[in-house]
């Protein structure tokens, strides 16, 4: 059926198999993990099939997941379908646009949540989780949509720097600066740099190893760019005390 229920497309570990958990390892105090996130490529199936001229490609603002409870197990993290993601993006973009020019804060976030819910017809959105593609958007969103507060997108680039059109060199230099700032602000810290398609799932594995924070550095659908970022960042920071990266990165 073309009307799939929200969360009908199970992805979870199929897209992102977390690394093996090291049992019995000591908890890493003040640990931090900096990640570049590479979401799966979304294809505009309708545009590809009918090739309509002048058809606009939707502007993506976030990657959307659904957390579904399972008896006696961790909640399943499910990527919503492309059509559902388009609807959610449109609702969120409209809610944010209404408050453009207003500052950040609880009142702004609450109004965005209310307008977003209204645009969706007040359906139950308690399980929805949003990974914004833009750091400025992340600062505006209500915590109900962001989910686990330890997964932070405030370090994501904003505006043109957040687009796939951003130059790879500029993205790399910015990412280096952000990682250095994060580590400098924490003092001695254990950290790891990597890439993932599903931050919500990957975070669970590293949380069990004792990591305390998950920073998203860059979001892109360009696999080559994200592999380059991973390899270059590991090369830059691998000799720094506390780095737990062993491989050189860039393998995908």
Short mmCIF file of C-alpha atoms in Angstrom, two decimals:
data_model
loop_
_atom_site.label_atom_id
_atom_site.label_comp_id
_atom_site.label_asym_id
_atom_site.label_seq_id
_atom_site.Cartn_x
_atom_site.Cartn_y
_atom_site.Cartn_z
CA UNK A 1 0.00 0.00 0.00
CA UNK A 2 1.22 3.50 -0.81
CA UNK A 3 -0.15 4.72 2.52
CA UNK A 4 2.43 3.17 4.78
CA UNK A 5 2.05 3.70 8.50
CA UNK A 6 4.57 6.03 10.10
CA UNK A 7 7.61 3.97 10.88
CA UNK A 8 6.73 1.10 8.57
CA UNK A 9 10.19 1.00 7.03
CA UNK A 10 12.46 -0.77 9.45
CA UNK A 11 16.06 0.32 9.13
CA UNK A 12 17.73 0.34 12.54
CA UNK A 13 20.77 -1.85 12.50
CA UNK A 14 20.42 -2.65 8.80
CA UNK A 15 21.82 0.78 8.00
CA UNK A 16 24.12 1.15 10.95
CA UNK A 17 25.48 -1.87 12.79
CA UNK A 18 27.03 -0.51 15.99
CA UNK A 19 30.55 -1.65 16.78
CA UNK A 20 31.07 -4.48 19.22
CA UNK A 21 30.60 -3.41 22.82
CA UNK A 22 33.69 -4.06 24.91
CA UNK A 23 32.40 -5.78 27.98
CA UNK A 24 34.08 -5.13 31.31
CA UNK A 25 35.81 -1.98 30.09
CA UNK A 26 36.21 0.89 32.52
CA UNK A 27 33.74 3.77 32.27
CA UNK A 28 35.37 6.68 30.48
CA UNK A 29 34.77 9.80 32.52
CA UNK A 30 34.19 13.05 30.66
CA UNK A 31 34.12 11.17 27.38
CA UNK A 32 33.07 12.91 24.23
CA UNK A 33 32.44 11.64 20.74
CA UNK A 34 32.52 13.78 17.65
CA UNK A 35 30.70 12.32 14.67
CA UNK A 36 30.05 13.26 11.09
CA UNK A 37 26.64 11.92 10.15
CA UNK A 38 25.90 10.67 6.64
CA UNK A 39 22.19 9.94 6.20
CA UNK A 40 21.08 7.59 3.44
CA UNK A 41 20.37 9.14 0.07
CA UNK A 42 16.69 9.91 -0.45
CA UNK A 43 15.51 9.57 -4.02
CA UNK A 44 12.65 11.59 -5.41
CA UNK A 45 10.87 8.61 -6.93
CA UNK A 46 8.11 10.66 -8.44
CA UNK A 47 10.47 13.03 -10.24
CA UNK A 48 12.55 10.13 -11.50
CA UNK A 49 9.55 8.28 -12.87
CA UNK A 50 7.63 11.03 -14.62
CA UNK A 51 10.45 13.51 -15.37
CA UNK A 52 8.15 16.51 -15.10
CA UNK A 53 9.84 19.71 -16.17
CA UNK A 54 9.97 22.50 -13.68
CA UNK A 55 9.12 20.22 -10.78
CA UNK A 56 10.76 21.52 -7.65
CA UNK A 57 12.80 19.27 -5.48
CA UNK A 58 11.76 19.62 -1.87
CA UNK A 59 14.06 21.34 0.55
CA UNK A 60 15.17 18.92 3.23
CA UNK A 61 15.63 20.28 6.72
CA UNK A 62 15.97 17.13 8.84
CA UNK A 63 16.32 13.37 8.97
CA UNK A 64 13.36 11.76 10.73
CA UNK A 65 13.12 8.63 12.86
CA UNK A 66 10.47 6.98 14.98
CA UNK A 67 11.15 5.32 18.31
CA UNK A 68 8.80 2.38 18.89
CA UNK A 69 8.64 0.59 22.21
CA UNK A 70 9.22 -3.19 22.27
CA UNK A 71 8.33 -5.45 25.19
CA UNK A 72 11.40 -6.12 27.30
CA UNK A 73 13.77 -4.63 24.73
CA UNK A 74 15.21 -1.30 23.73
CA UNK A 75 12.92 0.82 21.62
CA UNK A 76 13.32 0.23 17.89
CA UNK A 77 14.64 3.21 15.94
CA UNK A 78 12.96 3.38 12.54
CA UNK A 79 13.64 5.72 9.63
CA UNK A 80 10.37 6.98 8.22
CA UNK A 81 9.61 6.61 4.53
CA UNK A 82 10.54 9.25 1.96
CA UNK A 83 6.94 10.40 1.55
CA UNK A 84 6.47 10.69 5.30
CA UNK A 85 9.75 12.55 5.66
CA UNK A 86 8.64 15.05 3.01
CA UNK A 87 5.43 15.73 4.95
CA UNK A 88 7.33 16.16 8.22
CA UNK A 89 9.88 18.48 6.62
CA UNK A 90 7.12 20.63 5.15
CA UNK A 91 5.33 20.88 8.49
CA UNK A 92 8.52 21.74 10.35
CA UNK A 93 9.69 24.28 7.77
CA UNK A 94 6.32 26.01 7.95
CA UNK A 95 6.37 26.12 11.74
CA UNK A 96 9.89 27.56 11.83
CA UNK A 97 9.15 30.11 9.09
CA UNK A 98 6.31 31.60 11.15
CA UNK A 99 8.80 32.52 13.87
CA UNK A 100 11.67 33.64 11.68
CA UNK A 101 13.39 36.58 13.32
CA UNK A 102 12.55 35.50 16.85
CA UNK A 103 15.33 34.46 19.16
CA UNK A 104 15.98 31.08 20.68
CA UNK A 105 14.41 29.90 23.90
CA UNK A 106 11.68 27.77 25.48
CA UNK A 107 8.81 29.93 24.24
CA UNK A 108 10.01 29.78 20.63
CA UNK A 109 10.54 26.02 20.85
CA UNK A 110 7.09 25.51 22.37
CA UNK A 111 5.43 27.54 19.61
CA UNK A 112 7.29 25.59 16.92
CA UNK A 113 6.10 22.33 18.48
CA UNK A 114 2.50 23.59 18.59
CA UNK A 115 2.52 24.81 14.98
CA UNK A 116 4.25 21.61 13.82
CA UNK A 117 1.61 19.48 15.55
CA UNK A 118 -1.20 21.57 14.10
CA UNK A 119 0.22 21.20 10.58
CA UNK A 120 0.10 17.41 11.03
CA UNK A 121 -3.49 17.46 12.26
CA UNK A 122 -2.60 16.97 15.94
CA UNK A 123 -1.62 13.33 15.48
CA UNK A 124 0.47 11.64 18.16
CA UNK A 125 4.09 12.71 17.56
CA UNK A 126 5.53 11.52 20.87
CA UNK A 127 7.76 8.94 19.17
CA UNK A 128 9.13 11.22 16.44
CA UNK A 129 12.83 12.07 16.58
CA UNK A 130 14.45 14.72 14.43
CA UNK A 131 18.09 15.06 13.37
CA UNK A 132 18.30 18.60 11.92
CA UNK A 133 20.63 19.23 8.99
CA UNK A 134 21.41 22.73 10.24
CA UNK A 135 22.89 23.89 13.54
CA UNK A 136 20.67 26.97 13.70
CA UNK A 137 17.57 24.81 13.30
CA UNK A 138 18.79 22.51 16.08
CA UNK A 139 18.96 25.46 18.48
CA UNK A 140 15.34 26.34 17.76
CA UNK A 141 13.74 22.92 18.07
CA UNK A 142 11.88 21.67 21.15
CA UNK A 143 13.51 18.85 23.12
CA UNK A 144 10.47 16.65 22.43
CA UNK A 145 11.56 16.35 18.80
CA UNK A 146 15.29 16.12 19.40
CA UNK A 147 15.07 13.19 21.80
CA UNK A 148 18.17 12.31 23.82
CA UNK A 149 19.80 15.60 24.88
CA UNK A 150 23.23 13.96 24.81
CA UNK A 151 23.04 13.82 21.00
CA UNK A 152 23.86 17.41 20.13
CA UNK A 153 23.57 19.13 16.77
CA UNK A 154 24.46 22.63 17.95
CA UNK A 155 27.90 22.24 16.34
CA UNK A 156 26.43 21.55 12.90
CA UNK A 157 27.10 24.23 10.29
CA UNK A 158 24.33 26.71 9.55
CA UNK A 159 23.01 28.24 6.36
CA UNK A 160 25.06 27.74 3.18
CA UNK A 161 27.79 25.95 5.12
CA UNK A 162 25.26 23.21 5.90
CA UNK A 163 24.49 22.49 2.24
CA UNK A 164 26.13 19.88 0.03
CA UNK A 165 27.36 22.79 -2.10
CA UNK A 166 29.76 23.80 0.66
CA UNK A 167 33.38 23.34 -0.33
CA UNK A 168 35.02 20.23 1.07
CA UNK A 169 38.06 22.19 2.22
CA UNK A 170 35.92 24.70 4.10
CA UNK A 171 33.90 21.90 5.69
CA UNK A 172 37.08 20.16 6.84
CA UNK A 173 38.68 23.27 8.32
CA UNK A 174 35.48 24.08 10.15
CA UNK A 175 35.19 20.51 11.50
CA UNK A 176 38.80 20.60 12.74
CA UNK A 177 38.11 23.83 14.57
CA UNK A 178 34.95 22.46 16.17
CA UNK A 179 36.65 19.27 17.39
CA UNK A 180 39.53 21.29 18.84
CA UNK A 181 37.05 23.58 20.63
CA UNK A 182 35.09 20.67 22.06
CA UNK A 183 38.20 18.95 23.37
CA UNK A 184 39.71 22.19 24.65
CA UNK A 185 36.57 23.01 26.61
CA UNK A 186 36.57 19.67 28.43
CA UNK A 187 40.15 19.18 29.48
CA UNK A 188 41.36 15.55 29.45
CA UNK A 189 38.78 13.50 27.56
CA UNK A 190 38.35 10.18 25.82
CA UNK A 191 36.90 10.65 22.36
CA UNK A 192 36.32 8.96 19.02
CA UNK A 193 35.64 10.33 15.54
CA UNK A 194 33.50 8.48 13.01
CA UNK A 195 30.53 8.42 10.65
CA UNK A 196 27.07 6.96 10.98
CA UNK A 197 23.74 6.78 9.17
CA UNK A 198 21.67 6.48 12.34
CA UNK A 199 22.98 8.58 15.23
CA UNK A 200 20.26 7.40 17.60
CA UNK A 201 21.30 3.77 17.22
CA UNK A 202 25.04 4.40 17.18
CA UNK A 203 24.82 6.47 20.36
CA UNK A 204 23.33 3.56 22.29
CA UNK A 205 26.41 1.42 21.62
CA UNK A 206 28.84 4.09 22.72
CA UNK A 207 26.75 5.03 25.73
CA UNK A 208 27.22 1.47 26.95
CA UNK A 209 30.98 1.99 26.65
CA UNK A 210 30.80 5.04 28.91
CA UNK A 211 30.77 7.94 26.47
CA UNK A 212 28.80 10.90 27.75
CA UNK A 213 28.18 13.13 24.73
CA UNK A 214 27.63 12.75 21.00
CA UNK A 215 28.40 15.74 18.76
CA UNK A 216 27.22 15.91 15.15
CA UNK A 217 29.75 17.84 13.08
CA UNK A 218 28.44 17.65 9.53
CA UNK A 219 25.48 16.08 7.76
CA UNK A 220 25.68 15.27 4.07
CA UNK A 221 24.44 12.75 1.53
CA UNK A 222 27.79 12.88 -0.28
CA UNK A 223 29.51 9.68 0.87
CA UNK A 224 32.86 10.76 -0.52
CA UNK A 225 32.83 13.99 1.49
CA UNK A 226 31.92 12.34 4.75
CA UNK A 227 34.60 9.65 4.32
CA UNK A 228 37.15 12.35 3.60
CA UNK A 229 36.10 14.26 6.72
CA UNK A 230 36.42 11.16 8.87
CA UNK A 231 39.88 10.21 7.57
CA UNK A 232 41.23 13.77 7.76
CA UNK A 233 39.91 14.39 11.26
CA UNK A 234 41.29 11.10 12.55
CA UNK A 235 44.66 11.92 10.99
CA UNK A 236 44.65 15.30 12.71
CA UNK A 237 43.62 14.15 16.18
CA UNK A 238 44.74 10.50 16.41
CA UNK A 239 47.93 11.34 18.29
CA UNK A 240 46.09 13.46 20.81
CA UNK A 241 45.81 11.89 24.29
CA UNK A 242 42.42 10.26 24.75
CA UNK A 243 41.74 9.44 21.09
CA UNK A 244 40.33 5.92 20.74
CA UNK A 245 40.47 5.74 16.94
CA UNK A 246 42.63 2.84 15.75
CA UNK A 247 41.72 2.62 12.06
CA UNK A 248 42.57 5.51 9.76
CA UNK A 249 38.94 6.03 8.77
CA UNK A 250 37.39 6.74 5.38
CA UNK A 251 36.38 3.14 4.79
CA UNK A 252 32.66 4.00 4.77
#
